[in-house]
Amino acid sequence: MGGLKDVKLIVDGKRLDGRAPTELRPIKMQVGVINEADGSAFIEWGNNKIICGVFGPRECIPKHEANPYKALVKCRYMMSPFASLEEHGKSGPSRRSVELSKVIRETFQNIILVEEFPNTEIDIYIDVLQADGGTRTASITVAALALANAGIPMKDMVTAIAVGKGGDELIVDLGKLEDNFGQSDMPLAFSAREKKILLVQMDGLLTREEIEKLLDMAEKGAEMVYAMQVDALKEYYLKDEETKFKL
Ligand code: ADP
């Protein structure tokens, strides 16, 4: 029986949305979008729409969780009931949102200068308003902007992107159908300057050679996303002469 599973992900060298294998979806980012958070950012990555608000460092609640040596990083990733077909009016935590919250938290726990803020917590709230594949990587990218906007010191900027294999081709920045029906996908997060890998997950099968090629492709894609992050931060902080002077 035919159906979505038989969809051809590559036709004449082009992907379903007309992209070349290494081409990214259109991306827009905006910093400082929420009044009541210490830092915030919004990202549109293809059809993904994700907003992130950050609080902290602030007193750790419950107190018995507080670590006298470092700040605790907490993350709550959530999809809105209208984020995608699957959610379809459902709301609240799921197995998937617990996993994504965990991997995003761990990504940042390793890059924020947590030792500077003992006994505190840093909260990252991520709301996915619309999902179209690659929400964990887009969420990490937007959370890095929100953390920077909250003035939370990090060893490096964080940029994330997914790579994988669909229609027997190695591809960058998988869309939902590529993610769901491709042969493999590998979301990655990098530190921008040192190019350390902060997150790697993999679904499906890849050979060692394919992984090596995909890491190179991901690094190039992440460089482009990083340039957009820098532009988004500059746009916010250089928007008037007064703040420009403070920098
Ligand atoms: P990611 O968003 O990081 O690629 P997955 O690989 O789990 O995460 O999901 C791929 C895409 O499939 C998501 O971006 C979303 O569009 C859709 N999806 C998967 N699971 C769900 C779900 N439970 N609710 C809504 N959408 C989902």
CSV table of C-alpha atoms and ligand atoms in Angstrom, one decimal:
chain,number,residue,atom,x,y,z
A,1,MET,CA,0.0,0.0,0.0
A,2,GLY,CA,1.3,3.4,-0.9
A,3,GLY,CA,1.3,6.3,1.5
A,4,LEU,CA,3.6,8.8,3.2
A,5,LYS,CA,6.2,6.1,3.9
A,6,ASP,CA,6.8,5.7,0.2
A,7,VAL,CA,7.2,9.4,-0.4
A,8,LYS,CA,10.4,10.1,-2.5
A,9,LEU,CA,12.5,12.4,-0.4
A,10,ILE,CA,14.9,13.3,-3.2
A,11,VAL,CA,13.7,13.9,-6.8
A,12,ASP,CA,16.2,15.1,-9.4
A,13,GLY,CA,18.7,16.0,-6.7
A,14,LYS,CA,16.1,18.3,-5.0
A,15,ARG,CA,14.3,17.7,-1.7
A,16,LEU,CA,10.6,17.9,-1.1
A,17,ASP,CA,10.7,21.6,-0.5
A,18,GLY,CA,13.1,22.2,-3.4
A,19,ARG,CA,16.2,22.5,-1.3
A,20,ALA,CA,19.6,21.2,-2.3
A,21,PRO,CA,21.0,18.5,0.1
A,22,THR,CA,23.1,21.0,2.1
A,23,GLU,CA,20.7,23.9,2.0
A,24,LEU,CA,19.1,25.2,5.2
A,25,ARG,CA,15.5,26.3,5.6
A,26,PRO,CA,14.9,30.0,5.9
A,27,ILE,CA,15.7,31.2,9.5
A,28,LYS,CA,14.7,34.3,11.4
A,29,MET,CA,15.6,35.1,14.9
A,30,GLN,CA,14.7,37.9,17.3
A,31,VAL,CA,16.2,38.7,20.7
A,32,GLY,CA,14.4,40.3,23.7
A,33,VAL,CA,10.8,39.5,22.9
A,34,ILE,CA,9.2,39.0,26.3
A,35,ASN,CA,9.0,41.7,29.0
A,36,GLU,CA,8.7,39.5,32.1
A,37,ALA,CA,11.6,37.1,31.5
A,38,ASP,CA,15.2,37.9,32.3
A,39,GLY,CA,16.1,37.0,28.7
A,40,SER,CA,14.2,35.8,25.7
A,41,ALA,CA,14.3,35.1,22.0
A,42,PHE,CA,12.0,33.9,19.2
A,43,ILE,CA,13.0,31.7,16.2
A,44,GLU,CA,11.3,30.8,13.0
A,45,TRP,CA,13.2,28.0,11.4
A,46,GLY,CA,11.4,26.8,8.3
A,47,ASN,CA,7.9,26.2,9.7
A,48,ASN,CA,9.0,25.8,13.3
A,49,LYS,CA,8.1,28.7,15.6
A,50,ILE,CA,9.6,28.6,19.0
A,51,ILE,CA,9.8,31.1,21.8
A,52,CYS,CA,12.2,30.9,24.8
A,53,GLY,CA,12.2,32.7,28.1
A,54,VAL,CA,15.0,32.4,30.6
A,55,PHE,CA,15.0,33.3,34.3
A,56,GLY,CA,18.0,33.4,36.7
A,57,PRO,CA,20.4,32.9,38.2
A,58,ARG,CA,17.8,32.9,41.0
A,59,GLU,CA,17.2,31.2,44.3
A,60,CYS,CA,17.0,27.4,43.9
A,61,ILE,CA,13.5,26.1,44.8
A,62,PRO,CA,13.1,23.6,46.4
A,63,LYS,CA,16.1,24.6,48.5
A,64,HIS,CA,17.3,21.1,49.2
A,65,GLU,CA,18.1,20.8,45.5
A,66,ALA,CA,20.5,23.7,45.7
A,67,ASN,CA,24.1,22.9,44.9
A,68,PRO,CA,26.7,24.9,47.0
A,69,TYR,CA,29.2,24.6,44.2
A,70,LYS,CA,27.2,25.5,41.1
A,71,ALA,CA,24.0,26.7,39.6
A,72,LEU,CA,21.4,24.1,38.5
A,73,VAL,CA,20.2,24.4,35.0
A,74,LYS,CA,16.6,23.5,34.5
A,75,CYS,CA,14.7,23.2,31.2
A,76,ARG,CA,11.1,22.8,30.3
A,77,TYR,CA,10.5,22.1,26.6
A,78,MET,CA,6.8,22.0,25.7
A,79,MET,CA,4.7,21.8,22.6
A,80,SER,CA,1.5,23.8,22.3
A,81,PRO,CA,-1.7,21.9,21.6
A,82,PHE,CA,-1.7,23.4,18.1
A,83,ALA,CA,2.1,22.8,17.4
A,84,SER,CA,1.5,20.0,14.9
A,85,LEU,CA,-0.9,17.3,13.6
A,86,GLU,CA,0.3,14.8,16.2
A,87,GLU,CA,-0.4,17.1,19.2
A,88,HIS,CA,-3.8,17.9,17.9
A,89,GLY,CA,-5.3,19.6,20.9
A,90,LYS,CA,-3.3,17.7,23.5
A,91,SER,CA,-1.3,19.6,26.0
A,92,GLY,CA,1.0,18.8,28.8
A,93,PRO,CA,4.2,16.8,29.3
A,94,SER,CA,4.9,13.7,27.3
A,95,ARG,CA,7.7,11.1,27.1
A,96,ARG,CA,9.1,13.1,24.2
A,97,SER,CA,9.0,16.5,26.0
A,98,VAL,CA,10.7,15.0,29.0
A,99,GLU,CA,13.5,13.7,26.8
A,100,LEU,CA,13.9,16.9,24.9
A,101,SER,CA,13.9,18.9,28.2
A,102,LYS,CA,16.6,16.7,29.5
A,103,VAL,CA,18.9,16.8,26.5
A,104,ILE,CA,18.6,20.6,26.2
A,105,ARG,CA,19.3,21.0,29.9
A,106,GLU,CA,22.4,18.9,29.6
A,107,THR,CA,23.6,20.8,26.6
A,108,PHE,CA,23.6,24.0,28.5
A,109,GLN,CA,24.8,22.6,31.8
A,110,ASN,CA,28.1,22.0,30.1
A,111,ILE,CA,28.5,25.5,28.6
A,112,ILE,CA,27.1,27.9,31.2
A,113,LEU,CA,29.6,29.1,33.8
A,114,VAL,CA,27.6,27.3,36.5
A,115,GLU,CA,30.4,27.5,39.1
A,116,GLU,CA,29.9,31.3,39.2
A,117,PHE,CA,26.5,31.0,40.7
A,118,PRO,CA,26.4,28.5,43.6
A,119,ASN,CA,23.0,27.7,45.2
A,120,THR,CA,21.0,29.1,42.3
A,121,GLU,CA,19.0,27.8,39.4
A,122,ILE,CA,18.8,29.0,35.8
A,123,ASP,CA,15.4,28.2,34.2
A,124,ILE,CA,15.0,27.8,30.4
A,125,TYR,CA,11.4,27.7,29.3
A,126,ILE,CA,10.8,26.6,25.7
A,127,ASP,CA,7.4,26.8,24.0
A,128,VAL,CA,7.1,25.3,20.6
A,129,LEU,CA,4.2,27.1,18.9
A,130,GLN,CA,4.6,25.3,15.6
A,131,ALA,CA,6.7,22.2,14.9
A,132,ASP,CA,8.0,21.0,11.6
A,133,GLY,CA,11.0,18.8,12.3
A,134,GLY,CA,14.2,19.8,14.1
A,135,THR,CA,12.5,21.5,17.1
A,136,ARG,CA,15.2,20.3,19.5
A,137,THR,CA,18.0,21.9,17.4
A,138,ALA,CA,16.0,25.1,16.8
A,139,SER,CA,15.1,25.2,20.6
A,140,ILE,CA,18.8,24.9,21.6
A,141,THR,CA,19.7,27.7,19.1
A,142,VAL,CA,17.0,30.0,20.4
A,143,ALA,CA,17.7,29.2,24.1
A,144,ALA,CA,21.3,30.2,23.6
A,145,LEU,CA,20.1,33.6,22.4
A,146,ALA,CA,17.7,33.9,25.4
A,147,LEU,CA,20.5,33.0,27.8
A,148,ALA,CA,22.8,35.5,26.2
A,149,ASN,CA,20.0,38.1,26.5
A,150,ALA,CA,19.6,37.2,30.2
A,151,GLY,CA,23.3,38.0,30.6
A,152,ILE,CA,24.2,34.5,31.7
A,153,PRO,CA,27.9,33.9,31.1
A,154,MET,CA,28.7,31.0,28.9
A,155,LYS,CA,32.0,29.5,27.8
A,156,ASP,CA,30.9,29.8,24.2
A,157,MET,CA,27.8,30.4,22.1
A,158,VAL,CA,25.8,27.3,21.3
A,159,THR,CA,24.4,26.5,17.8
A,160,ALA,CA,22.5,23.3,16.9
A,161,ILE,CA,21.5,21.7,13.6
A,162,ALA,CA,20.3,18.3,12.5
A,163,VAL,CA,21.8,16.3,9.6
A,164,GLY,CA,20.9,12.9,8.3
A,165,LYS,CA,20.1,10.7,5.3
A,166,GLY,CA,17.0,10.6,3.2
A,167,GLY,CA,16.4,9.2,-0.3
A,168,ASP,CA,20.0,7.8,0.0
A,169,GLU,CA,21.5,11.3,0.1
A,170,LEU,CA,23.2,13.0,3.0
A,171,ILE,CA,21.2,16.0,3.9
A,172,VAL,CA,21.4,19.0,6.2
A,173,ASP,CA,18.5,20.5,8.3
A,174,LEU,CA,15.9,17.8,8.0
A,175,GLY,CA,12.2,18.9,7.7
A,176,LYS,CA,9.5,16.9,9.3
A,177,LEU,CA,8.9,14.4,6.6
A,178,GLU,CA,12.6,13.8,6.2
A,179,ASP,CA,12.9,13.4,9.9
A,180,ASN,CA,9.9,11.0,10.1
A,181,PHE,CA,10.5,9.0,6.9
A,182,GLY,CA,14.2,9.5,6.2
A,183,GLN,CA,16.8,6.7,6.7
A,184,SER,CA,18.5,8.4,9.6
A,185,ASP,CA,18.8,11.7,11.5
A,186,MET,CA,21.5,13.0,13.8
A,187,PRO,CA,20.7,16.2,15.7
A,188,LEU,CA,23.9,18.0,16.9
A,189,ALA,CA,24.8,21.0,19.0
A,190,PHE,CA,28.2,22.7,18.8
A,191,SER,CA,30.0,25.3,20.8
A,192,ALA,CA,30.5,28.0,18.2
A,193,ARG,CA,34.2,28.9,18.5
A,194,GLU,CA,35.7,25.7,19.8
A,195,LYS,CA,33.4,23.4,17.7
A,196,LYS,CA,33.0,21.0,20.6
A,197,ILE,CA,30.1,18.7,20.3
A,198,LEU,CA,27.6,19.4,23.1
A,199,LEU,CA,24.8,17.1,21.9
A,200,VAL,CA,24.7,14.2,19.6
A,201,GLN,CA,21.7,11.9,19.1
A,202,MET,CA,21.1,9.5,16.3
A,203,ASP,CA,18.1,7.7,14.9
A,204,GLY,CA,18.4,5.1,12.2
A,205,LEU,CA,21.6,3.7,10.7
A,206,LEU,CA,24.7,5.4,9.3
A,207,THR,CA,28.2,4.2,8.4
A,208,ARG,CA,31.3,5.6,10.0
A,209,GLU,CA,32.1,7.4,6.7
A,210,GLU,CA,28.6,8.9,6.5
A,211,ILE,CA,28.9,10.1,10.1
A,212,GLU,CA,32.2,11.8,9.3
A,213,LYS,CA,30.8,13.5,6.2
A,214,LEU,CA,27.7,14.5,8.1
A,215,LEU,CA,29.7,16.1,10.9
A,216,ASP,CA,31.5,18.3,8.3
A,217,MET,CA,28.2,19.2,6.8
A,218,ALA,CA,26.7,20.0,10.2
A,219,GLU,CA,29.7,22.1,11.1
A,220,LYS,CA,29.3,24.2,8.0
A,221,GLY,CA,25.5,24.6,8.5
A,222,ALA,CA,26.1,25.5,12.2
A,223,GLU,CA,28.5,28.3,11.1
A,224,MET,CA,25.7,29.8,9.0
A,225,VAL,CA,23.3,29.6,11.9
A,226,TYR,CA,25.9,31.1,14.3
A,227,ALA,CA,26.3,34.1,12.0
A,228,MET,CA,22.5,34.6,12.2
A,229,GLN,CA,22.6,34.4,16.0
A,230,VAL,CA,25.3,37.0,16.1
A,231,ASP,CA,23.3,39.3,13.8
A,232,ALA,CA,20.2,38.8,16.0
A,233,LEU,CA,22.1,39.8,19.1
A,234,LYS,CA,23.7,42.8,17.4
A,235,GLU,CA,20.3,43.9,16.1
A,236,TYR,CA,19.0,43.9,19.7
A,237,TYR,CA,22.0,45.5,21.4
A,238,LEU,CA,22.9,48.0,18.7
A,239,LYS,CA,19.4,49.2,18.1
A,240,ASP,CA,20.0,52.5,19.7
A,241,GLU,CA,23.1,54.6,20.1
A,242,GLU,CA,22.9,54.5,23.9
A,243,THR,CA,23.2,50.8,24.2
A,244,LYS,CA,25.7,50.8,21.4
A,245,PHE,CA,27.9,53.0,23.6
A,246,LYS,CA,27.6,50.6,26.5
A,247,LEU,CA,29.0,47.8,24.5
B,1,ADP,P1,12.6,17.2,16.5
B,1,ADP,O1,11.5,18.2,16.6
B,1,ADP,O2,13.8,17.6,17.4
B,1,ADP,O3,13.0,16.7,15.1
B,1,ADP,P2,11.4,14.5,16.7
B,1,ADP,O4,12.4,13.8,15.9
B,1,ADP,O5,10.9,13.8,18.0
B,1,ADP,O6,12.0,15.9,17.3
B,1,ADP,O7,10.1,14.9,15.9
B,1,ADP,C1,10.2,15.3,14.6
B,1,ADP,C2,9.0,16.1,14.2
B,1,ADP,O8,7.8,15.3,14.3
B,1,ADP,C3,8.7,17.3,15.2
B,1,ADP,O9,9.4,18.4,15.0
B,1,ADP,C4,7.2,17.4,15.1
B,1,ADP,O10,7.0,18.2,13.9
B,1,ADP,C5,6.8,16.0,14.9
B,1,ADP,N1,6.4,15.3,16.1
B,1,ADP,C6,7.0,14.2,16.6
B,1,ADP,N2,6.4,13.9,17.8
B,1,ADP,C7,5.4,14.8,18.0
B,1,ADP,C8,4.4,14.9,19.0
B,1,ADP,N3,4.3,14.1,20.1
B,1,ADP,N4,3.6,16.0,19.0
B,1,ADP,C9,3.8,16.8,18.0
B,1,ADP,N5,4.6,16.7,16.9
B,1,ADP,C10,5.4,15.7,17.0
